[in-house]
Every structure is written in C-alpha cells, then in structure tokens.
PDB file of C-alpha atoms and ligand atoms in Angstrom:
ATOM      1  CA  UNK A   3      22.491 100.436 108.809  1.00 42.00           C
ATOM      2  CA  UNK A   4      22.588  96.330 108.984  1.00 55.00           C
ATOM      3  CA  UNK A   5      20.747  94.664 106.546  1.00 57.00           C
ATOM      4  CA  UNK A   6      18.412  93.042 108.965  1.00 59.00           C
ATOM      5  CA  UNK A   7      17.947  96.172 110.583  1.00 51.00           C
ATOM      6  CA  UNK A   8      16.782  98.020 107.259  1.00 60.00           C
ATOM      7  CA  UNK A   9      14.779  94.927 106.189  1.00 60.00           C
ATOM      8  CA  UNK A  10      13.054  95.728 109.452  1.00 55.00           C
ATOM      9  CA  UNK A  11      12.431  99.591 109.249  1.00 54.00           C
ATOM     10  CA  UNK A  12      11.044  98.885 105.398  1.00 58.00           C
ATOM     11  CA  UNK A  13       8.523  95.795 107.138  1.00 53.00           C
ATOM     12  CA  UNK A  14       7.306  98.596 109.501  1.00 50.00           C
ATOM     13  CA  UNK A  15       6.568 101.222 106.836  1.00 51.00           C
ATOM     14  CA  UNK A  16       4.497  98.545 104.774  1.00 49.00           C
ATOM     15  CA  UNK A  17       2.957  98.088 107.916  1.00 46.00           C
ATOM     16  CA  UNK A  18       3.363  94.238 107.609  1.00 51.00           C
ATOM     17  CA  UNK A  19       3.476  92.264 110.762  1.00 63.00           C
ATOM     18  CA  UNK A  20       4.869  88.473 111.044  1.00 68.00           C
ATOM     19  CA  UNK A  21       3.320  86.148 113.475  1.00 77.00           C
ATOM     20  CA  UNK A  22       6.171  84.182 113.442  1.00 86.00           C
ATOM     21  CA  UNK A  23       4.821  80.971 115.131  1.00 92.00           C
ATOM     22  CA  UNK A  24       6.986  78.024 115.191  1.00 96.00           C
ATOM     23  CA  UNK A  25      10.600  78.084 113.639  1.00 97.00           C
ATOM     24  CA  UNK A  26      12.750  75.730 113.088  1.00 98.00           C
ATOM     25  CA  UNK A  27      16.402  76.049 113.000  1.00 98.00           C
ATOM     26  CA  UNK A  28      18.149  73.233 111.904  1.00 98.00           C
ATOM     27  CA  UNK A  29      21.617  72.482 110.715  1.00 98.00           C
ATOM     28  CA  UNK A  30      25.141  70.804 111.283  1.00 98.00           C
ATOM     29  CA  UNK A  31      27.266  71.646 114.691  1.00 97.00           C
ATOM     30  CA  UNK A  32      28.231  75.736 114.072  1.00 97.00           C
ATOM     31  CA  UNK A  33      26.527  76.904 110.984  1.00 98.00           C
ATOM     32  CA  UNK A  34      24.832  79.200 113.244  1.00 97.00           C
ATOM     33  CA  UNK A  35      21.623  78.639 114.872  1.00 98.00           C
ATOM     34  CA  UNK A  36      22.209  79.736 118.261  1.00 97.00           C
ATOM     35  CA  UNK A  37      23.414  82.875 116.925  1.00 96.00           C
ATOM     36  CA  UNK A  38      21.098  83.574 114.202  1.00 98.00           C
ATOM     37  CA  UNK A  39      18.135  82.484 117.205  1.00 98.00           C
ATOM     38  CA  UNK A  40      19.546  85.280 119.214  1.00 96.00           C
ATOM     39  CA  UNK A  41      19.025  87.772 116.368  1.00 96.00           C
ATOM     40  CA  UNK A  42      15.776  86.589 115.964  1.00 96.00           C
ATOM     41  CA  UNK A  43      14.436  86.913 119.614  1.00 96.00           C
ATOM     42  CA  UNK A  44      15.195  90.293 119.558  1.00 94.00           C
ATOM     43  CA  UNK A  45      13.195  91.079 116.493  1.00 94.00           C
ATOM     44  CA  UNK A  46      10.483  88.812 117.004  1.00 94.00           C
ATOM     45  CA  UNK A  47      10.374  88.813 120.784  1.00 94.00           C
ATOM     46  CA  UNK A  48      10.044  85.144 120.724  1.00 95.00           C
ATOM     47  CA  UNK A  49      12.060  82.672 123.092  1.00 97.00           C
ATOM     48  CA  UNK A  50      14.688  80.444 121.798  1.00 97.00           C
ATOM     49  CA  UNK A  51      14.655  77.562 122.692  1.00 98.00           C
ATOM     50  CA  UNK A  52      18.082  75.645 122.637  1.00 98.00           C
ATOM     51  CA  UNK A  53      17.981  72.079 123.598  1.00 98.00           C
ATOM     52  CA  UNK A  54      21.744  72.442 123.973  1.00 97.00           C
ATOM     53  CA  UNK A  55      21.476  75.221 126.203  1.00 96.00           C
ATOM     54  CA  UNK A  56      19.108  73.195 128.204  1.00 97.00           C
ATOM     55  CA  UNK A  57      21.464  70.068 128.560  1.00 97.00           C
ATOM     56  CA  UNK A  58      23.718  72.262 129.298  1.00 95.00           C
ATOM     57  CA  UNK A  59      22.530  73.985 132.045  1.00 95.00           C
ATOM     58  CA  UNK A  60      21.319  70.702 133.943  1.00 97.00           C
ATOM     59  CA  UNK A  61      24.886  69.494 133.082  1.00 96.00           C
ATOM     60  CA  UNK A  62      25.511  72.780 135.371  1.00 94.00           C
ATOM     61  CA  UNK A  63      23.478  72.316 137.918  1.00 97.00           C
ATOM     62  CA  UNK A  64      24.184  68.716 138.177  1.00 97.00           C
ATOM     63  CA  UNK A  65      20.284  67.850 137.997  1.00 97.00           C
ATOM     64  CA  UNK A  66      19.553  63.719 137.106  1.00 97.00           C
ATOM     65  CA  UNK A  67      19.369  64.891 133.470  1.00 97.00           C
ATOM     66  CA  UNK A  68      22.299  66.374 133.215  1.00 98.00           C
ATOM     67  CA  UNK A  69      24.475  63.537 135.006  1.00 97.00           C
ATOM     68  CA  UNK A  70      22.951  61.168 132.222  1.00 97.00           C
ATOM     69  CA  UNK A  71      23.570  63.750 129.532  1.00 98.00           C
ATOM     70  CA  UNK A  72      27.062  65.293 130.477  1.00 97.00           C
ATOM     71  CA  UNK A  73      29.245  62.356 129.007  1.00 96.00           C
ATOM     72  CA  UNK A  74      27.370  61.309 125.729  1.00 97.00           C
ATOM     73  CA  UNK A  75      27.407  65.434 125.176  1.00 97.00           C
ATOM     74  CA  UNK A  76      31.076  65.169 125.839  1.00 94.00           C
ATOM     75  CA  UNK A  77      32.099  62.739 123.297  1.00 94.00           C
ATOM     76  CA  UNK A  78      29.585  64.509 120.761  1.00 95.00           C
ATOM     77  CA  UNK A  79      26.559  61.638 120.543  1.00 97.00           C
ATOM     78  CA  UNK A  80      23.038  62.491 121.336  1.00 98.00           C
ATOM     79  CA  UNK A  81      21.301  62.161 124.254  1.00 98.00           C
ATOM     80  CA  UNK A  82      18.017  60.212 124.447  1.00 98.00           C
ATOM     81  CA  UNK A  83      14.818  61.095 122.719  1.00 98.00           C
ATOM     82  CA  UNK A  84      12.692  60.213 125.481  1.00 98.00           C
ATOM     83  CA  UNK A  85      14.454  62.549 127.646  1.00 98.00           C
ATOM     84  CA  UNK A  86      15.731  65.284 125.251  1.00 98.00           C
ATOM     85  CA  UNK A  87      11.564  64.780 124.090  1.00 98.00           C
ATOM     86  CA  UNK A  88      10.499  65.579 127.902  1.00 98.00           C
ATOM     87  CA  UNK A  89      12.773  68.840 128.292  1.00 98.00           C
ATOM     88  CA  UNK A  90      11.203  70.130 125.446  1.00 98.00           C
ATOM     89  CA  UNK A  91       7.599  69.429 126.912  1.00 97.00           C
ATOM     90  CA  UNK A  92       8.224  71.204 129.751  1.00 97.00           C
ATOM     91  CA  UNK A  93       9.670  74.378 128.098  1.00 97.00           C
ATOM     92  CA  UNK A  94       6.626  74.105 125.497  1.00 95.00           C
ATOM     93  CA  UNK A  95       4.533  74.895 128.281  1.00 94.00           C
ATOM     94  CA  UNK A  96       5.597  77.909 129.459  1.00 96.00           C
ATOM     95  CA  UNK A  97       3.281  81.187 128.657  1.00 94.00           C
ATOM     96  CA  UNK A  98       6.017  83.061 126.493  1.00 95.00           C
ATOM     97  CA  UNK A  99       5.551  80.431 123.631  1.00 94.00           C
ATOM     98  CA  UNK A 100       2.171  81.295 122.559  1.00 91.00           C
ATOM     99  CA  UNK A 101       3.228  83.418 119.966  1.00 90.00           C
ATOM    100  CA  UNK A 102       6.076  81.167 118.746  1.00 94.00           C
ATOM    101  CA  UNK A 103       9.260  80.183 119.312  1.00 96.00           C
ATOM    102  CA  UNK A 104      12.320  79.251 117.835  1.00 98.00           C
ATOM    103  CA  UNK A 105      13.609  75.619 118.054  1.00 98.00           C
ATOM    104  CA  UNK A 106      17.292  75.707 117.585  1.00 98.00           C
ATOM    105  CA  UNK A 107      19.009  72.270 117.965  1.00 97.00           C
ATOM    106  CA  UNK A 108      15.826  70.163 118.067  1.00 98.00           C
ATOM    107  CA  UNK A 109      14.376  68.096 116.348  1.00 98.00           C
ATOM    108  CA  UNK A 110      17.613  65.881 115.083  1.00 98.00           C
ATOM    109  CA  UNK A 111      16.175  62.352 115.080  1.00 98.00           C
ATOM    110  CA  UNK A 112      13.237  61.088 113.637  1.00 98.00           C
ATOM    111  CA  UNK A 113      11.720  60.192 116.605  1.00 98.00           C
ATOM    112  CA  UNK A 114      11.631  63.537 118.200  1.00 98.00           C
ATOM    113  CA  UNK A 115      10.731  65.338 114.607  1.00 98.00           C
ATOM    114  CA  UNK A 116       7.529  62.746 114.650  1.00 97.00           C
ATOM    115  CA  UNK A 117       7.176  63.443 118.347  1.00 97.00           C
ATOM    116  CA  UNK A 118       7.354  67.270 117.875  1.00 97.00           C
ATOM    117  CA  UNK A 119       5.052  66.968 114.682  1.00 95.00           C
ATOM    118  CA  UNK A 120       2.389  65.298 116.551  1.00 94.00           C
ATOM    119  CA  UNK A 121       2.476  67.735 119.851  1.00 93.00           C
ATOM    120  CA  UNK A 122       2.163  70.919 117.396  1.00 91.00           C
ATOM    121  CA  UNK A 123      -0.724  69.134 115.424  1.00 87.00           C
ATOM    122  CA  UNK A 124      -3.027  68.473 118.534  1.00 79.00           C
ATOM    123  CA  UNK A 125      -2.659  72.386 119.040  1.00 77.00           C
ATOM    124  CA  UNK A 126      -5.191  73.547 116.984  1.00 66.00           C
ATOM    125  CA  UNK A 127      -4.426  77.390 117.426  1.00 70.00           C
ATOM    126  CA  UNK A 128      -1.090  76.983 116.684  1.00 79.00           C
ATOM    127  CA  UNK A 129       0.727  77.478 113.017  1.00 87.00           C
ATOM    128  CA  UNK A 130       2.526  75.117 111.236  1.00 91.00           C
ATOM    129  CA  UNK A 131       6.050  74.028 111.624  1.00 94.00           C
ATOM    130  CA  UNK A 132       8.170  76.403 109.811  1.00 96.00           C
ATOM    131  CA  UNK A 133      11.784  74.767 109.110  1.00 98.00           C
ATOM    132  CA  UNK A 134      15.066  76.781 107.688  1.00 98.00           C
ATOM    133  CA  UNK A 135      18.151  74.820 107.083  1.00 98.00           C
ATOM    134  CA  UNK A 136      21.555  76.871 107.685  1.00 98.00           C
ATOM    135  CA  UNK A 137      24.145  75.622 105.149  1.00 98.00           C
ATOM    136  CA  UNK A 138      28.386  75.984 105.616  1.00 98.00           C
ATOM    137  CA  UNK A 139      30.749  73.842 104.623  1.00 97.00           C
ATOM    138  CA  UNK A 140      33.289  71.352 106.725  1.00 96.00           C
ATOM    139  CA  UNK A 141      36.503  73.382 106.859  1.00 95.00           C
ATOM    140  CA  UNK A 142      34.668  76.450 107.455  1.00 97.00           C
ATOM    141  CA  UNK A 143      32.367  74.727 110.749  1.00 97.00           C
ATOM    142  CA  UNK A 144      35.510  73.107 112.216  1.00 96.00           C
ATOM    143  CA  UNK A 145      37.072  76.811 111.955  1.00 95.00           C
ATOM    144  CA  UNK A 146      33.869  77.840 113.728  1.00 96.00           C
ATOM    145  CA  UNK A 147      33.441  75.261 116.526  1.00 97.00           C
ATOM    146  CA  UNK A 148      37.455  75.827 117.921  1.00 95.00           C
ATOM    147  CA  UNK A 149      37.231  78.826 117.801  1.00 96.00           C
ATOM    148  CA  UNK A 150      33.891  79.576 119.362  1.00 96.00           C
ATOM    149  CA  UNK A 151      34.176  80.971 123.248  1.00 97.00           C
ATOM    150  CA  UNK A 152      30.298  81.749 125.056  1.00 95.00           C
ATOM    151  CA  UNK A 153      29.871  83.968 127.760  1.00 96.00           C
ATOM    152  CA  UNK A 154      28.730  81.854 131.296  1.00 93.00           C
ATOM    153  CA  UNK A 155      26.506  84.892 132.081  1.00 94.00           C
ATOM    154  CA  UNK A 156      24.792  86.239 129.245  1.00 93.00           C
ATOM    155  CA  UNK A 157      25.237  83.190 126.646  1.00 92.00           C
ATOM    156  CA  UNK A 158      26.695  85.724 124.015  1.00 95.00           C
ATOM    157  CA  UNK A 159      28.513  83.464 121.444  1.00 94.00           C
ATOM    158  CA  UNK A 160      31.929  85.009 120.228  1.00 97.00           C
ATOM    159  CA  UNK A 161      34.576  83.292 117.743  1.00 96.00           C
ATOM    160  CA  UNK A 162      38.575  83.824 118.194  1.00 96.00           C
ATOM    161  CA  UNK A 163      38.921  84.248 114.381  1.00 93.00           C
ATOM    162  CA  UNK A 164      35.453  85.638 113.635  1.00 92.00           C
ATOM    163  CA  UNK A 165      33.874  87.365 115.775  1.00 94.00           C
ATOM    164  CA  UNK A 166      36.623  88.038 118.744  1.00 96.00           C
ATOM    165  CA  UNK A 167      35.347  90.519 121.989  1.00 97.00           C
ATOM    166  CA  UNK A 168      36.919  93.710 122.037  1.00 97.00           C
ATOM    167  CA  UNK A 169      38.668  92.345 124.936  1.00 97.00           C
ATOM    168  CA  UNK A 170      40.692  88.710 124.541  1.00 96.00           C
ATOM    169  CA  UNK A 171      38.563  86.386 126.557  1.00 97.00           C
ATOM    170  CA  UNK A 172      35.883  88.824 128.318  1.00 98.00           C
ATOM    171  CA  UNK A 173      32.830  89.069 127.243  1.00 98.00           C
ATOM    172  CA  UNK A 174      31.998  92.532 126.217  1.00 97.00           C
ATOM    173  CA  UNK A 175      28.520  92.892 127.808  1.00 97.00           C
ATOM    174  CA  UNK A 176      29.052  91.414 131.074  1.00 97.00           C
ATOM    175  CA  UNK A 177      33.099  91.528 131.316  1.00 97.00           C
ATOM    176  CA  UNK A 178      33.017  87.336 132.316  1.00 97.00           C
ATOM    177  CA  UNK A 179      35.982  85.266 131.282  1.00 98.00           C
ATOM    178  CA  UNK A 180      34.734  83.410 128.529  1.00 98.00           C
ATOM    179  CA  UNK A 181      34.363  79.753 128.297  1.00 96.00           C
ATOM    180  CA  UNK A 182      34.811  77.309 125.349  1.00 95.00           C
ATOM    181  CA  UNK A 183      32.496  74.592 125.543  1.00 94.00           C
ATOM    182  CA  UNK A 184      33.889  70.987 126.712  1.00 91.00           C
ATOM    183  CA  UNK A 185      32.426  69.384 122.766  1.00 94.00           C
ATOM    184  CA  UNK A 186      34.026  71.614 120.653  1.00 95.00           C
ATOM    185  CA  UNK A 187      37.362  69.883 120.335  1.00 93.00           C
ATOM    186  CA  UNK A 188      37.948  68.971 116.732  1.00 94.00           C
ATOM    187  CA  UNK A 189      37.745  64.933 117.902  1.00 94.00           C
ATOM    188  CA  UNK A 190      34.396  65.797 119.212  1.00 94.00           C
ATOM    189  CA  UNK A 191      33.257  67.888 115.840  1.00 96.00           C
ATOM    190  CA  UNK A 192      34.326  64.954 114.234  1.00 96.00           C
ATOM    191  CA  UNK A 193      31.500  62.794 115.898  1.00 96.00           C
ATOM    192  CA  UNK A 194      29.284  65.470 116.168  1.00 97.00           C
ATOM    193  CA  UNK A 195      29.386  65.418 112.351  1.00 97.00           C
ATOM    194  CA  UNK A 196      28.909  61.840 111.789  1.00 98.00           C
ATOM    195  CA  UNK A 197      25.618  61.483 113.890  1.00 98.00           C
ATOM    196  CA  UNK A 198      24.200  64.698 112.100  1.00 98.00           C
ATOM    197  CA  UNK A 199      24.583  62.777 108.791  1.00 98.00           C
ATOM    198  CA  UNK A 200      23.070  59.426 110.405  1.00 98.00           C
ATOM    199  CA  UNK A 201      20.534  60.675 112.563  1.00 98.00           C
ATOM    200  CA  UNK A 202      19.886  64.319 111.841  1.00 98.00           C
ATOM    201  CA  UNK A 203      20.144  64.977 107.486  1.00 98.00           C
ATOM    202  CA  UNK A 204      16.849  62.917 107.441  1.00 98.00           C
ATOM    203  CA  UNK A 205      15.129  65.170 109.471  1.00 98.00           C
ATOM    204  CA  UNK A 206      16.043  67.814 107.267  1.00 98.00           C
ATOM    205  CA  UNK A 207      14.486  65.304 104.465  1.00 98.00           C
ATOM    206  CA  UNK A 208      11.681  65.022 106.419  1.00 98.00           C
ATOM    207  CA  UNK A 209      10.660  68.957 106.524  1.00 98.00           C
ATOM    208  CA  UNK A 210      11.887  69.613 103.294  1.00 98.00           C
ATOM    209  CA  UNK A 211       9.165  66.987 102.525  1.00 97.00           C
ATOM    210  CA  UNK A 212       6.079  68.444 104.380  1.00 95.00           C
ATOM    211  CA  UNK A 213       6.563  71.975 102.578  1.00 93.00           C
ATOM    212  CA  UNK A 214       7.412  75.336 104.320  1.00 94.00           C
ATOM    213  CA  UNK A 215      11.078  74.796 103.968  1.00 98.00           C
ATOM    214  CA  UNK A 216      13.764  76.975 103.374  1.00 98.00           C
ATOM    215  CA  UNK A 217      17.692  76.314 102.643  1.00 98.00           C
ATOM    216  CA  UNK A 218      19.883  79.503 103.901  1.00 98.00           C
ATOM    217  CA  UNK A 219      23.507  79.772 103.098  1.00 98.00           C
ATOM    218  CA  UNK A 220      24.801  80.661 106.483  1.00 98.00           C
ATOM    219  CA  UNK A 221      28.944  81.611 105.158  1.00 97.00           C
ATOM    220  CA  UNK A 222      27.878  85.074 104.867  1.00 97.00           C
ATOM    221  CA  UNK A 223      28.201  88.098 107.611  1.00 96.00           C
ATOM    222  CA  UNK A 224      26.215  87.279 110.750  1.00 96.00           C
ATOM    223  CA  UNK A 225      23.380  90.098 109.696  1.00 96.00           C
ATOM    224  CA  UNK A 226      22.717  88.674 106.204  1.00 97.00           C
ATOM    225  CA  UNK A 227      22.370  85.511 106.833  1.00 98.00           C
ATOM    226  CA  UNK A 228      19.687  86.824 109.548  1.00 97.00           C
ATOM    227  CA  UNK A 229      17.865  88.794 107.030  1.00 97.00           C
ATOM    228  CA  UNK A 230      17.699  85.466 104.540  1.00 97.00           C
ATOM    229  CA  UNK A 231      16.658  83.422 107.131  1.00 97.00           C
ATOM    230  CA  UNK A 232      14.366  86.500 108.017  1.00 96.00           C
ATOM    231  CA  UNK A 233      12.465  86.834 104.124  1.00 96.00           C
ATOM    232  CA  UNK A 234      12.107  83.145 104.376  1.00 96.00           C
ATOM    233  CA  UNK A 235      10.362  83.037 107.420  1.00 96.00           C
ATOM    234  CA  UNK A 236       7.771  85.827 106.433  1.00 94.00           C
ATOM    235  CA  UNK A 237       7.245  84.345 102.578  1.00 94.00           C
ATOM    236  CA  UNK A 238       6.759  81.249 103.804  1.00 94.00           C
ATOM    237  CA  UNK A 239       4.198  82.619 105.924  1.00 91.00           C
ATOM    238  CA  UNK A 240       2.376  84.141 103.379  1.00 89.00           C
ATOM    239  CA  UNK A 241       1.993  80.922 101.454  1.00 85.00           C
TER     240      UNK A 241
HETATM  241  P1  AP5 B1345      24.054  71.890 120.492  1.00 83.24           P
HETATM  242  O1  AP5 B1345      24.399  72.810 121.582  1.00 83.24           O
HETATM  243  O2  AP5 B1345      22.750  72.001 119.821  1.00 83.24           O
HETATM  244  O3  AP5 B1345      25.249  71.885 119.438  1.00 83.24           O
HETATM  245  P2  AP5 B1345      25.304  71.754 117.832  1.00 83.24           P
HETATM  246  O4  AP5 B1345      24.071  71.391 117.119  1.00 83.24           O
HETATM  247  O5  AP5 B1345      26.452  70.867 117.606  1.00 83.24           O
HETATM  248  O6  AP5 B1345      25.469  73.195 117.355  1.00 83.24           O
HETATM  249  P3  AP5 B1345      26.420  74.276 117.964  1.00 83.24           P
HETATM  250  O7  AP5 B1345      25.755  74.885 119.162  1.00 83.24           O
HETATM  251  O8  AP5 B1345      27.792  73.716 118.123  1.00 83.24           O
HETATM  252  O9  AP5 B1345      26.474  75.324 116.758  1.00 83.24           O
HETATM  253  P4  AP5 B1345      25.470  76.454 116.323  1.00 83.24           P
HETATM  254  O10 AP5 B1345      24.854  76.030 115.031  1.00 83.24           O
HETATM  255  O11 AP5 B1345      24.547  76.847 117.428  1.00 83.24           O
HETATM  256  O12 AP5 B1345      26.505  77.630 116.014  1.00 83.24           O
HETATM  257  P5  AP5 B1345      26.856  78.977 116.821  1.00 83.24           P
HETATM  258  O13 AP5 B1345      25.788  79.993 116.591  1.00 83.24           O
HETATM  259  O14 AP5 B1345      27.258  78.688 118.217  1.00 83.24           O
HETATM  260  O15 AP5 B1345      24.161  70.388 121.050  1.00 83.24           O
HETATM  261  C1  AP5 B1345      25.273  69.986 121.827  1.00 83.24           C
HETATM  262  C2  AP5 B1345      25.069  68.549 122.279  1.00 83.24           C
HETATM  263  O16 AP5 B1345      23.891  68.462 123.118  1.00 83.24           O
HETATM  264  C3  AP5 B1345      24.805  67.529 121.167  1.00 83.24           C
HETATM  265  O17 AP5 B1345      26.012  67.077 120.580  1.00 83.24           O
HETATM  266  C4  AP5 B1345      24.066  66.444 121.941  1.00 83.24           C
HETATM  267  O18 AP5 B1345      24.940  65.688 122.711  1.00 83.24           O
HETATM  268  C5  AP5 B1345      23.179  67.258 122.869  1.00 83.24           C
HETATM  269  N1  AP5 B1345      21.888  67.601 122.264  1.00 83.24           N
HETATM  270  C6  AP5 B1345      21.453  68.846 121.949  1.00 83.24           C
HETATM  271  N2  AP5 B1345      20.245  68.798 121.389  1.00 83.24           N
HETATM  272  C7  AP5 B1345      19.908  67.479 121.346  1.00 83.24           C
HETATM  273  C8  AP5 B1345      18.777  66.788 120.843  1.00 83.24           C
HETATM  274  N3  AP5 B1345      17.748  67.431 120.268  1.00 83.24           N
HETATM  275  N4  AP5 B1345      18.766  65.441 120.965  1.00 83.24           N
HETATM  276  C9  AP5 B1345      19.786  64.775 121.535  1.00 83.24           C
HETATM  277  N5  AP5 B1345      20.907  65.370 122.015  1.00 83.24           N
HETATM  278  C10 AP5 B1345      20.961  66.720 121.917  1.00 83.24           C
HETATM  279  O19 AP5 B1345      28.141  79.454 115.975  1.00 83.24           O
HETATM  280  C11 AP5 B1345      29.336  78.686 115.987  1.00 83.24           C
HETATM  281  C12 AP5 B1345      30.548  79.625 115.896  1.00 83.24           C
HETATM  282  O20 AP5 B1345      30.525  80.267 114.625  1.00 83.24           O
HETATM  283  C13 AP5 B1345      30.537  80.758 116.938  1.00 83.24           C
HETATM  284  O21 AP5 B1345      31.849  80.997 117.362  1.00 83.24           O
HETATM  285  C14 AP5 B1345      29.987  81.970 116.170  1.00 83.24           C
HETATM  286  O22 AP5 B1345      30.490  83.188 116.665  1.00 83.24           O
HETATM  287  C15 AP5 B1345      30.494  81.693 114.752  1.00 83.24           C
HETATM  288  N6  AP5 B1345      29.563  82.187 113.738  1.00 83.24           N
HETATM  289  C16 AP5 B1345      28.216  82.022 113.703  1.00 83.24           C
HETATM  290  N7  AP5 B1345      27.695  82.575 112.602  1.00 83.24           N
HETATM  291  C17 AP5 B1345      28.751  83.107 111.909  1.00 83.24           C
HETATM  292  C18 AP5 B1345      28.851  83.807 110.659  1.00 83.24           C
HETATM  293  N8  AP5 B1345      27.774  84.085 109.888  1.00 83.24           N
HETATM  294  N9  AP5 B1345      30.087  84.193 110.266  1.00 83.24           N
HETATM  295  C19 AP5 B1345      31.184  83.929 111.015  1.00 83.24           C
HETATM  296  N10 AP5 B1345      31.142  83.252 112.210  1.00 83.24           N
HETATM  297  C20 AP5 B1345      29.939  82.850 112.642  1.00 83.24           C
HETATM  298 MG1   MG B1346      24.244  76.193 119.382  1.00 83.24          MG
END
C-alpha cells in the first residue's frame, strides 16, 4: 500500500476529517505541483487550479488571452498580473471551490499574492491561506522539465527518465501521443528560473511570514512527497 494511501485509511479510522480550504502550492518550474495537485484532488475532491493550465488552454484555443500570453510563456517570463489576476477571478467563482481548492502556480508576484490575500480576506466564510513550498534542487528540476511529456487529453504528467508510460510516448489512460510543452527547453528553464528568484522567492517570504507555512522536500517518490505535503496540510489546520 502507498504511503499516502495508508496515511489515508489510518485518517478514516480516527475518524478525522480535513476541510482542506485553500492550498497553496508554490515552488520553482518542476518540483512538482501540478503533480502533487493531482494527487490531492483525488483525495480531497477539491479542484486544482493551475494558472498554467489555464494560459495554456487559451493559448489553445487562441482566445485574446492567450494570443497576449503565448510568447512571454514561450520564452519563460510571466504574463501580466492584471490579467493572470482576472483568470483567477473567474475560476474563483465557480461553485466547486467552496470547499477549497488548490492553487498551483499562482500567486508568483507580489502583486497577485496581495491581490489574492485581499480577495480571500473579504470572504468571511472562507479559511485562511494555507501555503506549502515544494523544494528540489537545479540539476535535478532541469532533469525534470526535459524530460516531462503531458497527455493533450487527460493532462496526466509523465517524465522520460522518471516516470515514463508503459508505452513510449502514449499516454497510458487515454492512449494520446504525448506532448512536451513548448517552455520546457533547457534555454527556457533557464529564464523560468531567474524570474522565480526575482519575482516569485519573495512570495514564498511573504507566506512564510503570515504563518501556516510549510517547506516539503519534493526529491522523494511521487507518493511521499504527497503524504508530507498531506500531514502539513492537516497540522496546520489544526493550529
Ligand atoms: P506553469 O505551468 O505554472 O509552470 P512552472 O511553474 O514553471 O511549473 P511546471 O508546470 O513546469 O512544474 P510543476 O512544478 O508543475 O512540475 P510537474 O508536476 O509538471 O507556468 C508556465 C508559464 O505560464 C510561466 O512560465 C508563465 O509564463 C505563465 N504563468 C503561469 N502562472 C502564472 C502566473 N501566476 N503569473 C504570470 N504568469 C504565469 O513535474 C515536472 C516533471 O517532474 C514531470 O515530468 C513529473 O513527472 C516529474 N516529477 C514530479 N514529481 C516527481 C517526483 N517526486 N519524482 C520524480 N519525478 C517527478
Ligand atoms: Mg505545472
């Protein structure tokens, strides 16, 4: 049995039961956040919310957003708070949030941490910001990010040396050709890495500031690092 899955079972028999409210994942380019969010939704049945994902897709469907956003995500900078800040607000408001949700990818500038801080706190009914930081180190991510390859269909995230389908390059749930994302060339990481220092490590600060903050090392097997991230969640909770 996986570790998160046990950790699981043994929260059932105590009978305890985590609201898990809002969660923040945040963290450098492939540590793991859209991965670990995926594990997450299915225990907590909460959506994840990937601001990535969502660029992404309007990138896709070739909405105004995603003509603005498609280059700047393409050489690795960010897009702009206002309308990163205004894609969120949208997705905020749909019903399956009230219980929580995981953020994974956003907040990573000031401005949209402050933003987000002051949406959450004019919600009266809803719980405080919880934030876990994902650690790995450099050689290790840019290992990650080449060899990372998504499904187009069902968003499952594989890795060539890691985590490789059973198949080479089809996706074991829905048998689609897998893609590898247009940013994860190493010139890319590269720039992805410097504006997470600039813009991003101080919103780390920032929540590491305000309290209900937890550091995870994420360079362990996919399932452990879920169940840290996991027991941080529910004993920050109980604080
Ligand atoms: P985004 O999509 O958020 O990219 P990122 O932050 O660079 O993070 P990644 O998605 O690359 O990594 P991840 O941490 O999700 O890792 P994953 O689970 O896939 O953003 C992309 C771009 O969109 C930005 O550069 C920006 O332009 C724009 N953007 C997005 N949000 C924005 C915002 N808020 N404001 C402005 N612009 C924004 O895992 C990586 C690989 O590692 C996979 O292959 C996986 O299989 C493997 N792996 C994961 N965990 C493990 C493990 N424990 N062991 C071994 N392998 C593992
Ligand atoms: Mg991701």
């Amino acid at each position: 049995m996986s570790s998160l899955i046990s950790m699981i079972e043994n929260g059932r028999e105590a009978g305890r039961k985590t609201v898990p409210g809002p969660i923040l994942l945040l963290g450098a380019p492939g540590v793991g956040k859209g991965t670990q969010a995926k594990e997450l939704v299915k225990l907590w049945g909460i959506p994840q919310i990937s601001t990535g994902d969502l660029l992404r897709a309007n990138v896709a469907r070739g909405t105004e957003l995603g003509k603005v956003a498609k280059e700047i995500m393409g050489r690795g900078d960010l897009v702009p708070d206002t309308l990163v800040n205004e894609m969120v607000a949208v997705r905020l408001q749909q019903p399956d949030t009230v219980n929580g949700f995981i953020l994974d990818g956003f907040p990573r500038t000031l401005n949209q941490a402050g933003w987000l801080d002051g949406r959450l706190s004019g919600q009266s009914e809803s719980l405080p910001v919880v934030a876990v930081s994902i650690q790995v180190d450099y050689n290790q991510l840019l290992r990650r990010i080449t060899g990372r390859r998504n499904c187009p269909v069902c968003q499952t995230i594989y890795n060539v040396y890691m985590k490789p389908s059973a198949v080479d390059g089809i996706c074991d749930v829905e048998g689609a050709a897998l893609v590898q994302r247009a940013d994860d060339t190493e010139e890319a990481f590269a720039e992805r890495m410097r504006v997470y220092a600039a813009q991003t490590a101080p919103v780390v600060d920032h929540y590491r500031g305000l309290g209900r903050f937890a550091e995870v090392d994420g360079d362990r097997a996919i399932d452990v690092v879920a169940a840290g991230i996991v027991a941080a969640v529910e004993r920050l909770r109980a604080e």
